[in-house]
Tab-separated table of C-alpha atoms in Angstrom:
chain	number	residue	atom	x	y	z
C	29	MET	CA	38.608	134.889	77.055
C	30	ASN	CA	41.647	135.052	74.468
C	31	PRO	CA	42.417	131.695	73.013
C	32	ILE	CA	45.746	130.085	73.601
C	33	THR	CA	47.911	130.361	70.406
C	34	LEU	CA	50.179	127.281	69.427
C	35	PRO	CA	52.401	128.201	66.566
C	36	ILE	CA	52.838	124.897	64.046
C	37	ALA	CA	56.618	125.857	63.627
C	38	GLU	CA	56.937	125.489	67.450
C	39	LEU	CA	54.248	122.941	68.185
C	40	LYS	CA	55.600	120.159	65.666
C	41	PRO	CA	59.036	119.587	67.244
C	42	ALA	CA	57.272	119.986	70.890
C	43	LEU	CA	54.747	117.279	70.096
C	44	ALA	CA	57.947	115.021	68.946
C	45	GLY	CA	59.594	115.753	72.181
C	46	LEU	CA	56.311	115.128	74.554
C	47	GLY	CA	55.393	111.889	72.854
C	48	LYS	CA	58.744	110.085	73.959
C	49	VAL	CA	57.258	109.572	77.292
C	50	ILE	CA	53.720	108.972	76.664
C	51	ASN	CA	52.854	105.357	76.622
C	52	PRO	CA	50.234	104.261	74.213
C	53	ARG	CA	49.275	101.228	75.798
C	54	SER	CA	48.455	103.045	79.103
C	55	THR	CA	45.086	102.300	80.464
C	56	LEU	CA	44.252	105.711	81.988
C	57	PRO	CA	43.044	108.207	79.347
C	58	ILE	CA	44.490	111.196	81.089
C	59	LEU	CA	48.161	109.759	80.034
C	60	GLN	CA	47.094	110.452	76.484
C	61	TYR	CA	46.757	114.007	76.863
C	62	VAL	CA	48.924	116.977	76.702
C	63	LYS	CA	48.659	119.597	79.292
C	64	VAL	CA	48.562	123.176	78.050
C	65	GLU	CA	48.608	126.002	80.005
C	66	ARG	CA	49.359	129.678	79.771
C	67	THR	CA	50.831	131.244	83.043
C	68	ALA	CA	49.605	134.832	84.324
C	69	ASP	CA	52.608	136.127	82.815
C	70	GLY	CA	51.642	134.814	79.162
C	71	TRP	CA	54.147	131.998	79.026
C	72	ILE	CA	52.707	128.844	77.453
C	73	ALA	CA	53.969	125.495	78.421
C	74	LEU	CA	53.129	122.018	77.380
C	75	THR	CA	53.440	119.107	79.596
C	76	SER	CA	53.167	115.160	79.127
C	77	THR	CA	53.721	112.242	81.565
C	78	ASP	CA	53.654	108.654	82.119
C	79	LEU	CA	53.474	108.996	85.919
C	80	ASP	CA	57.062	108.388	86.439
C	81	ARG	CA	58.490	110.800	84.030
C	82	PHE	CA	57.390	114.550	83.031
C	83	VAL	CA	58.483	116.611	79.820
C	84	THR	CA	57.636	120.240	79.941
C	85	VAL	CA	58.391	122.690	76.792
C	86	ARG	CA	57.867	126.352	76.860
C	87	LEU	CA	57.234	128.196	73.778
C	88	GLU	CA	59.436	130.929	72.715
C	89	GLN	CA	56.992	134.090	73.085
C	90	PRO	CA	54.980	134.844	75.755
C	91	ALA	CA	51.180	135.574	74.673
C	92	THR	CA	48.389	137.971	76.055
C	93	GLY	CA	45.663	136.444	77.929
C	94	PRO	CA	44.746	135.450	81.387
C	95	ALA	CA	46.068	132.170	82.877
C	96	MET	CA	44.429	129.283	81.433
C	97	THR	CA	44.926	125.265	81.868
C	98	VAL	CA	43.319	122.834	79.095
C	99	PHE	CA	44.010	119.036	78.389
C	100	VAL	CA	44.141	117.886	74.869
C	101	PRO	CA	44.788	114.537	73.285
C	102	HIS	CA	48.507	114.161	71.852
C	103	ASP	CA	47.300	112.127	68.918
C	104	GLN	CA	44.815	114.733	68.376
C	105	LEU	CA	47.031	117.715	68.117
C	106	VAL	CA	49.512	115.568	65.848
C	107	GLN	CA	46.967	114.998	63.339
C	108	LEU	CA	45.895	118.563	63.002
C	109	THR	CA	49.667	119.788	62.984
C	110	LYS	CA	49.927	117.467	60.058
C	111	ASN	CA	47.735	119.153	57.694
C	112	CYS	CA	48.722	122.704	58.818
C	113	ASP	CA	50.932	124.853	57.086
C	114	ARG	CA	54.273	125.994	58.860
C	115	ASN	CA	53.143	129.490	59.306
C	116	GLU	CA	49.910	128.652	60.593
C	117	SER	CA	48.751	128.357	64.181
C	118	LEU	CA	46.016	126.081	66.452
C	119	LEU	CA	43.764	128.272	68.648
C	120	ILE	CA	42.703	126.229	71.634
C	121	ASP	CA	39.677	127.981	73.639
C	122	ALA	CA	38.303	126.886	76.744
C	123	THR	CA	34.467	126.455	76.528
C	124	PRO	CA	31.994	124.961	79.226
C	125	GLY	CA	31.363	121.687	77.190
C	126	GLY	CA	35.537	121.433	76.782
C	127	PRO	CA	38.337	122.766	74.813
C	128	VAL	CA	37.832	123.709	71.360
C	129	ILE	CA	40.707	123.827	68.903
C	130	LYS	CA	40.344	126.143	65.831
C	131	PHE	CA	42.381	126.047	62.860
C	132	ALA	CA	42.547	127.518	59.274
C	133	LEU	CA	39.875	125.956	56.898
C	134	ALA	CA	40.139	128.034	53.637
C	135	ASP	CA	38.886	131.325	54.390
C	136	ASN	CA	37.306	130.388	57.677
C	137	LEU	CA	38.029	128.494	61.052
C	138	GLY	CA	37.376	124.964	61.231
C	139	GLU	CA	36.887	123.584	64.713
C	140	SER	CA	37.706	120.022	66.575
C	141	LYS	CA	36.079	119.540	69.671
C	142	VAL	CA	38.140	118.035	72.882
C	143	LYS	CA	36.385	115.732	75.470
C	144	LEU	CA	36.377	117.552	78.705
C	145	ILE	CA	39.008	116.183	81.457
C	146	PRO	CA	38.882	117.750	84.980
C	147	LEU	CA	42.118	119.805	86.217
C	148	ALA	CA	42.409	117.263	89.076
C	149	GLU	CA	42.840	114.482	86.521
C	150	PHE	CA	46.180	115.431	85.464
C	151	PRO	CA	49.128	114.020	87.959
C	152	MET	CA	50.949	116.949	89.628
C	153	THR	CA	54.414	117.708	88.378
C	154	PRO	CA	57.132	117.385	90.955
C	155	ARG	CA	59.027	120.524	91.864
C	156	LEU	CA	62.631	120.211	92.931
C	157	PRO	CA	63.995	122.938	95.461
C	158	GLY	CA	67.506	124.101	95.438
C	159	GLU	CA	69.759	125.695	92.830
C	160	ALA	CA	70.281	124.024	89.544
C	161	ILE	CA	73.866	122.452	88.813
C	162	PRO	CA	75.251	123.245	85.125
C	163	LEU	CA	76.287	120.489	83.581
C	164	PRO	CA	79.139	121.456	80.846
C	165	PRO	CA	79.079	119.987	77.451
C	166	GLU	CA	82.110	117.372	77.968
C	167	LEU	CA	79.943	116.243	81.027
C	168	ARG	CA	76.866	115.695	79.023
C	169	ARG	CA	78.954	113.680	76.269
C	170	SER	CA	79.947	111.535	79.164
C	171	ILE	CA	76.229	110.793	80.031
C	172	HIS	CA	75.292	109.854	76.609
C	173	GLU	CA	78.345	107.509	76.436
C	174	ALA	CA	77.332	106.029	79.523
C	175	MET	CA	73.882	105.632	78.827
C	176	ASP	CA	74.872	103.732	75.621
C	177	CYS	CA	76.688	101.246	77.847
C	178	ALA	CA	74.003	100.573	80.413
C	179	SER	CA	71.925	97.459	80.408
C	180	ILE	CA	68.619	97.089	78.594
C	181	ASP	CA	67.766	93.897	80.386
C	182	SER	CA	64.639	94.477	82.588
C	183	THR	CA	65.776	91.798	85.232
C	184	ARG	CA	68.843	94.150	86.151
C	185	TYR	CA	66.937	97.231	86.612
C	186	VAL	CA	69.385	99.047	88.582
C	187	LEU	CA	71.785	98.887	85.722
C	188	ASN	CA	69.065	100.182	83.273
C	189	GLY	CA	70.339	103.903	83.932
C	190	THR	CA	73.459	106.307	84.048
C	191	PHE	CA	74.943	106.346	87.702
C	192	ILE	CA	76.481	109.528	88.975
C	193	ASP	CA	78.768	108.353	91.618
C	194	ALA	CA	79.113	110.802	94.314
C	195	SER	CA	80.765	108.487	97.233
C	196	ASN	CA	83.932	110.725	96.677
C	197	PRO	CA	83.616	114.276	96.951
C	198	LYS	CA	86.709	115.222	95.412
C	199	ALA	CA	86.134	113.130	92.153
C	200	HIS	CA	82.701	112.030	91.047
C	201	TYR	CA	82.144	109.584	88.275
C	202	ILE	CA	79.581	108.876	85.578
C	203	VAL	CA	79.300	105.205	85.061
C	204	GLY	CA	77.116	102.841	82.906
C	205	THR	CA	77.595	99.105	82.169
C	206	ASP	CA	75.605	95.947	81.357
C	207	GLY	CA	77.788	93.431	82.941
C	208	LYS	CA	79.879	92.976	79.594
C	209	HIS	CA	81.448	96.003	79.203
C	210	LEU	CA	81.860	99.272	81.696
C	211	TYR	CA	82.119	102.934	81.011
C	212	SER	CA	83.395	105.435	83.341
C	213	ALA	CA	84.391	109.148	83.469
C	214	ASN	CA	85.688	111.399	85.912
C	215	SER	CA	87.781	114.758	86.261
C	216	PHE	CA	84.837	116.522	87.584
C	217	ALA	CA	82.953	117.386	91.159
C	218	LEU	CA	79.343	118.363	91.384
C	219	PRO	CA	77.784	119.939	94.308
C	220	LEU	CA	75.850	116.816	95.003
C	221	LYS	CA	75.073	115.248	98.198
C	222	HIS	CA	73.986	111.684	97.000
C	223	SER	CA	74.808	109.523	94.284
C	224	VAL	CA	71.944	109.657	91.376
C	225	ILE	CA	70.831	106.921	89.062
C	226	ILE	CA	69.273	108.425	85.985
C	227	PRO	CA	66.873	106.335	84.087
C	228	ASN	CA	67.888	105.653	80.447
C	229	THR	CA	65.298	107.152	78.208
C	230	LYS	CA	64.992	108.223	74.477
C	231	PHE	CA	64.272	111.933	75.351
C	232	LEU	CA	67.829	112.334	76.889
C	233	GLY	CA	69.159	111.437	73.402
C	234	TRP	CA	66.461	113.210	71.512
C	235	LYS	CA	68.600	115.953	69.362
C	236	GLU	CA	66.137	118.830	69.850
C	237	PHE	CA	66.514	118.529	73.724
C	238	ASN	CA	70.574	118.353	73.293
C	239	ASN	CA	70.485	121.487	70.977
C	240	ASP	CA	68.702	123.617	73.378
C	241	GLY	CA	71.587	125.087	75.321
C	242	GLU	CA	73.083	124.078	78.298
C	243	TRP	CA	71.861	121.273	80.775
C	244	GLN	CA	71.244	121.924	84.311
C	245	LEU	CA	70.849	119.121	86.963
C	246	LYS	CA	68.755	119.006	90.154
C	247	ALA	CA	68.369	115.901	92.285
C	248	ASP	CA	66.849	114.629	95.648
C	249	ASP	CA	66.930	111.154	97.046
C	250	LYS	CA	63.996	110.289	94.851
C	251	THR	CA	63.672	112.496	91.712
C	252	VAL	CA	66.059	113.736	89.439
C	253	GLN	CA	65.586	117.015	86.927
C	254	ILE	CA	67.361	118.057	83.633
C	255	SER	CA	66.620	120.998	81.843
C	256	SER	CA	67.624	123.024	78.964
C	257	ARG	CA	66.741	126.710	77.839
C	258	ARG	CA	63.067	125.701	77.210
C	259	TRP	CA	62.859	121.710	78.211
C	260	ARG	CA	62.612	120.346	81.554
C	261	PHE	CA	62.739	116.369	82.012
C	262	ILE	CA	61.822	115.252	85.622
C	263	SER	CA	61.942	111.614	86.368
C	264	LYS	CA	61.847	109.306	89.447
C	265	GLN	CA	65.293	107.817	90.122
C	266	ILE	CA	65.845	104.132	89.806
C	267	GLU	CA	65.777	102.581	93.126
C	268	GLY	CA	68.499	100.317	94.614
C	269	ASN	CA	72.052	100.070	95.014
C	270	TYR	CA	74.171	100.266	92.207
C	271	PRO	CA	76.853	97.410	92.324
C	272	ASN	CA	80.603	98.002	93.382
C	273	TRP	CA	81.705	98.932	89.928
C	274	ARG	CA	85.342	100.073	90.850
C	275	GLN	CA	86.149	96.234	91.959
C	276	THR	CA	85.540	95.482	88.016
C	277	ILE	CA	88.415	97.859	86.853
C	278	PRO	CA	91.763	96.075	86.328
C	279	ASN	CA	94.831	97.582	87.875
C	280	PRO	CA	96.416	99.890	85.520
C	281	ASP	CA	99.935	98.551	86.746
C	282	ASP	CA	99.127	94.947	85.646
C	283	ALA	CA	98.585	95.933	82.081
C	284	LYS	CA	102.200	95.452	80.224
C	285	THR	CA	101.036	95.597	76.367
C	286	HIS	CA	99.799	99.254	75.561
C	287	ILE	CA	98.400	100.116	72.205
C	288	THR	CA	98.276	103.775	71.442
C	289	LEU	CA	96.358	104.445	68.002
C	290	ASP	CA	96.154	107.788	65.835
C	291	SER	CA	93.470	109.924	67.174
C	292	ALA	CA	92.787	111.484	63.707
C	293	LYS	CA	92.563	107.969	62.109
C	294	LEU	CA	90.039	106.291	64.451
C	295	GLU	CA	87.204	106.935	62.232
C	296	ALA	CA	89.099	105.343	59.338
C	297	LEU	CA	89.953	102.309	61.648
C	298	SER	CA	86.492	101.543	62.498
C	299	LYS	CA	85.570	101.393	58.781
C	300	LEU	CA	88.354	99.028	58.341
C	301	ILE	CA	87.151	96.985	61.254
C	302	GLN	CA	83.465	96.808	59.723
C	303	ARG	CA	85.109	95.544	56.542
C	304	MET	CA	87.051	92.599	58.274
C	305	PRO	CA	85.500	88.861	57.728
C	306	CYS	CA	83.162	87.916	60.610
C	307	HIS	CA	82.263	84.046	61.087
C	308	ASP	CA	79.865	84.751	63.936
C	309	PRO	CA	77.627	87.830	62.785
C	310	GLU	CA	74.549	86.784	64.674
C	311	LYS	CA	76.453	86.083	67.925
C	312	PHE	CA	79.394	88.072	69.268
C	313	GLN	CA	80.891	89.195	65.812
C	314	THR	CA	84.565	88.214	67.051
C	315	ILE	CA	87.393	90.154	66.292
C	316	GLY	CA	91.112	89.830	67.285
C	317	LEU	CA	93.869	92.095	68.368
C	318	GLU	CA	97.322	90.767	68.144
C	319	CYS	CA	100.460	92.577	69.015
C	320	LYS	CA	103.417	91.284	67.251
C	321	GLU	CA	106.864	92.488	66.431
C	322	GLY	CA	105.936	95.970	67.607
C	323	GLN	CA	102.735	95.955	65.173
C	324	LEU	CA	98.857	95.790	65.611
C	325	LEU	CA	97.162	93.304	63.639
C	326	LEU	CA	93.313	92.827	63.254
C	327	LEU	CA	92.187	89.149	63.141
C	328	GLY	CA	89.125	88.128	61.210
C	329	LYS	CA	87.793	85.063	59.360
C	330	GLU	CA	84.607	84.271	57.313
C	331	ASN	CA	84.186	80.692	58.484
C	332	GLY	CA	84.596	79.351	61.771
C	333	ASN	CA	86.851	76.513	60.607
C	334	GLU	CA	89.410	78.716	58.519
C	335	PRO	CA	92.503	80.543	59.836
C	336	TRP	CA	92.255	83.964	60.793
C	337	THR	CA	92.869	86.652	58.348
C	338	ARG	CA	95.289	89.398	59.698
C	339	VAL	CA	95.379	92.701	58.585
C	340	PRO	CA	97.873	95.422	59.964
C	341	VAL	CA	96.841	98.702	61.598
C	342	PRO	CA	99.149	101.517	60.342
C	343	ASP	CA	100.128	104.399	62.700
C	344	ALA	CA	99.572	102.137	65.682
C	345	LYS	CA	102.173	102.232	68.753
C	346	VAL	CA	102.805	98.993	70.415
C	347	GLU	CA	104.769	98.806	73.642
C	348	GLY	CA	105.168	95.787	75.732
C	349	PRO	CA	105.199	92.050	75.194
C	350	GLU	CA	103.378	90.312	72.441
C	351	ALA	CA	99.793	89.658	72.971
C	352	LEU	CA	96.667	88.293	71.715
C	353	ILE	CA	93.034	88.892	72.605
C	354	PHE	CA	89.501	88.721	71.306
C	355	LEU	CA	86.465	90.811	71.885
C	356	PRO	CA	83.022	91.834	70.124
C	357	ARG	CA	83.733	94.014	67.218
C	358	ARG	CA	80.562	96.417	68.004
C	359	LEU	CA	82.478	97.519	71.465
C	360	LEU	CA	85.747	97.934	69.794
C	361	ILE	CA	84.109	100.211	67.305
C	362	LYS	CA	82.093	101.965	70.268
C	363	ALA	CA	85.460	102.466	72.233
C	364	LEU	CA	86.916	104.247	68.972
C	365	ASP	CA	83.663	106.210	68.333
C	366	TYR	CA	84.244	107.727	72.101
C	367	GLY	CA	87.831	108.574	71.210
C	368	LEU	CA	89.319	106.146	73.443
C	369	SER	CA	92.729	105.966	71.749
C	370	THR	CA	94.729	103.770	73.927
C	371	ILE	CA	94.386	100.151	74.500
C	372	SER	CA	96.090	98.239	77.653
C	373	ILE	CA	95.951	94.497	77.651
C	374	ILE	CA	96.997	92.286	80.680
C	375	ASP	CA	96.426	88.793	79.124
C	376	GLN	CA	93.995	86.768	76.956
C	377	ILE	CA	91.426	86.377	79.602
C	378	ALA	CA	91.545	89.565	81.540
C	379	PRO	CA	89.516	92.508	80.854
C	380	LEU	CA	91.139	94.770	78.524
C	381	ARG	CA	90.816	98.762	79.037
C	382	PHE	CA	90.337	101.595	76.476
C	383	HIS	CA	91.005	104.731	77.825
C	384	ASN	CA	91.846	108.364	77.097
C	385	LYS	CA	92.391	111.111	80.093
C	386	GLY	CA	89.467	110.715	82.449
C	387	ARG	CA	87.212	108.275	80.300
C	388	GLN	CA	87.471	104.450	80.099
C	389	MET	CA	85.723	101.579	78.852
C	390	ILE	CA	86.248	98.103	80.554
C	391	VAL	CA	85.611	95.083	77.930
C	392	MET	CA	85.293	91.219	78.575
C	393	PRO	CA	87.334	89.530	76.264
C	394	LEU	CA	85.870	86.572	73.949
C	395	ARG	CA	87.315	82.989	73.481
C	396	PRO	CA	89.131	82.738	69.968
C	397	ASP	CA	86.319	80.908	68.674
C	398	GLY	CA	83.712	83.556	69.694
C	399	ALA	CA	82.126	81.309	72.589
C	400	ASN	CA	81.471	82.356	75.907
C	401	THR	CA	81.033	79.023	77.326
C	402	GLN	CA	83.586	76.022	77.711
C	403	PRO	CA	83.614	74.116	74.340
C	404	SER	CA	82.517	70.251	74.081
C	405	ALA	CA	84.826	67.492	74.614
C	406	ASN	CA	84.882	66.807	70.749
C	407	GLN	CA	84.962	70.612	70.013
C	408	GLN	CA	88.363	72.127	69.129
C	409	PRO	CA	89.151	75.997	69.090
C	410	ALA	CA	89.368	77.547	65.804
C	411	PRO	CA	93.143	77.752	64.504
C	412	VAL	CA	94.988	80.778	65.412
C	413	ASN	CA	98.272	81.269	63.258
C	414	MET	CA	100.696	82.071	65.848
C	415	PRO	CA	104.497	82.338	65.327
C	416	PRO	CA	106.234	78.756	65.330
C	417	SER	CA	108.737	79.998	67.967
C	418	ARG	CA	105.721	80.663	70.767
C	419	PRO	CA	103.829	77.697	72.192
C	420	VAL	CA	100.011	77.843	71.230
C	421	HIS	CA	98.063	78.621	74.546
C	422	PRO	CA	95.628	76.300	75.563
C	423	PRO	CA	91.707	77.703	75.259
C	424	ALA	CA	91.092	80.232	77.633
C	425	PRO	CA	88.504	79.492	80.446
C	426	PRO	CA	85.314	81.227	80.039
C	427	PRO	CA	85.264	85.001	81.311
C	428	LYS	CA	83.321	85.608	84.094
C	429	PRO	CA	80.566	88.340	84.365
C	430	MET	CA	82.196	91.726	84.819
C	431	ILE	CA	79.735	92.811	87.370
C	432	THR	CA	77.607	90.065	89.523
C	433	ASN	CA	74.937	92.269	90.854
C	434	PRO	CA	73.486	90.954	93.942
C	435	THR	CA	70.401	93.063	93.398
C	436	SER	CA	69.338	91.780	90.085
C	437	GLU	CA	71.337	88.608	89.199
C	438	GLY	CA	72.562	85.467	90.542
C	439	THR	CA	75.505	83.306	89.657
C	440	ALA	CA	76.435	82.238	86.429
C	441	ALA	CA	74.384	79.617	84.577
C	442	ASN	CA	76.852	76.847	84.911
C	443	GLU	CA	77.448	77.289	88.784
C	444	PRO	CA	75.209	75.753	91.613
C	445	LYS	CA	73.329	78.481	93.289
C	446	SER	CA	74.103	78.431	97.307
C	447	PRO	CA	70.740	78.498	99.711
C	448	THR	CA	71.791	82.578	100.081
C	449	GLU	CA	71.665	83.072	96.202
C	450	GLU	CA	68.521	81.118	95.969
C	451	ALA	CA	66.743	83.289	98.743
C	452	ILE	CA	68.054	86.340	97.059
C	453	ASP	CA	66.453	85.448	93.717
C	454	ILE	CA	63.268	84.851	95.501
C	455	THR	CA	63.371	88.265	97.188
C	456	LEU	CA	64.002	89.692	93.563
C	457	LEU	CA	60.828	87.821	92.211
C	458	ILE	CA	58.898	89.420	95.240
C	459	ARG	CA	60.500	92.998	94.530
C	460	ASP	CA	59.275	92.875	90.873
C	461	LYS	CA	55.530	91.317	91.924
C	462	LEU	CA	55.431	94.181	94.166
C	463	ASN	CA	56.467	96.880	91.680
C	464	GLU	CA	53.939	95.359	89.291
C	465	GLY	CA	51.016	95.698	92.195
C	466	PHE	CA	52.268	99.355	92.997
C	467	SER	CA	51.654	100.181	89.511
C	468	LEU	CA	48.329	98.558	89.266
C	469	LEU	CA	47.075	99.932	92.636
C	470	ARG	CA	48.007	103.559	91.255
C	471	ASP	CA	45.971	102.965	87.986
C	472	LEU	CA	43.285	101.585	90.116
C	473	SER	CA	43.145	104.645	92.459
C	474	LEU	CA	42.697	107.044	89.479
C	475	LYS	CA	40.230	104.995	87.828
C	476	LEU	CA	38.140	104.750	91.261
C	477	LYS	CA	38.475	108.571	91.382
C	478	ALA	CA	37.048	109.037	87.974
C	479	ILE	CA	34.413	106.564	88.859
C	480	ASN	CA	33.380	108.305	92.028
C	481	ARG	CA	33.186	111.512	90.472
C	482	ASP	CA	30.830	110.051	87.662
C	483	GLN	CA	28.580	108.535	90.379
C	484	LYS	CA	28.387	111.485	92.237
C	485	ALA	CA	27.357	113.292	88.976
C	486	SER	CA	24.819	110.722	88.010
C	487	ALA	CA	23.588	110.844	91.770
C	488	ARG	CA	23.019	114.641	91.120
C	489	GLU	CA	21.072	114.119	88.141
C	490	MET	CA	18.951	111.333	89.642
C	491	GLN	CA	17.946	113.722	92.294
C	492	SER	CA	17.227	116.279	89.759
C	493	VAL	CA	14.962	113.794	88.140
C	494	ARG	CA	13.152	112.354	91.174
C	495	SER	CA	12.306	116.342	92.182
C	496	THR	CA	10.721	116.800	88.631
C	497	LEU	CA	8.635	113.733	88.867
C	498	ARG	CA	7.568	114.815	92.417
C	499	SER	CA	6.717	118.168	90.918
C	500	ILE	CA	4.764	116.424	87.916
C	501	GLN	CA	2.778	114.056	90.353
C	502	GLY	CA	1.963	117.589	92.474
C	503	LEU	CA	0.192	118.951	89.128
C	504	LYS	CA	-3.464	119.088	89.256
C	505	ILE	CA	-5.065	118.565	85.844
């Protein structure tokens, strides 16, 4: 039988992508393996999984030989490729005792044996019917930006993904939020029947996958697939109802102060913001935006009890009344990196809106001293050098969370919970425990199958031993 040939030049990047869905802490040995298969047409594909996600890559050129499937540990392949030249190849041969990996060793071939794993051990890769939906580069960009704004808090599981809102057939949205800032993009419509929540994963942000041609999307009510020219990513969707994100978007007509930045100078402005003094680098990295006399000023200070340092922003166009607002500088830099060159401000405590055409980012403001809770009775807010002709406003009340997701969070910490909210918290706790239980049951089921197979094999061996003993006992000496 012809062995499967894996060119090192293709195998190294392939193993990097496959490794992004392999869980090194998994208790199931099969999840540490890569499925290597050669189809009847000669195409060679490699697949890895953590049960919830599947990643498959197809090699560039088909090869001769019959259809064949073997399983090889991912770390064993990685170790062998490290010691091979880019122009070499690994040869995988199927033998009755298990796969054998052959590699160049001086003028001969070295061998590395692989423990035999039955074909039934590896989980079945889901297959989604229907036509794939092309995702143009601009839409792919919006998905990445939404992923970067999604929550990483495991207690807010439904926010740990990118939401494709298909509720309006004429205007779909890409949404991502962590409750403190929210990103949305529209100006497109996809032939989707239902909304989709794509789990955030390192693989979707991996450079190799993003440089492998146009993305295409398939989805049903439980599973989503994103594929490129050679790669295919399949994942379970995040279950649950995404919160009503539209109610957090401020009415554009309420904003009276608008700042328009020069799109060609956003990168320089980001560097300027990073050089601004910061008095709370471990917390919110507070920075201020002040619109005064038609000019935009950045506010920062080194220590909390010092006055604010003001730095003018050239080439910024300000329209509307004077305004002052504070926000985390990382979110300000993120909005500029996204090319959101227009800033709309309602007041000091309302969410501010960064936008450009069909994309926008909504950010909850901070108090002038960078706190997100009420100051103590003896604590005074950090001084802000306002013009003498204007009264100094009292400290703003703490901003409320942008999204209060009933499926993942309760009320704010300073507010007493109602019996209904306490009951919701209990149901969330039960949900989390059930999810853990389902995962454990799934692992247990696979282990029991393996034990059952081993027991059957042992029973056959014992029967053979008994038969041999009976034959020996029947011999006449």
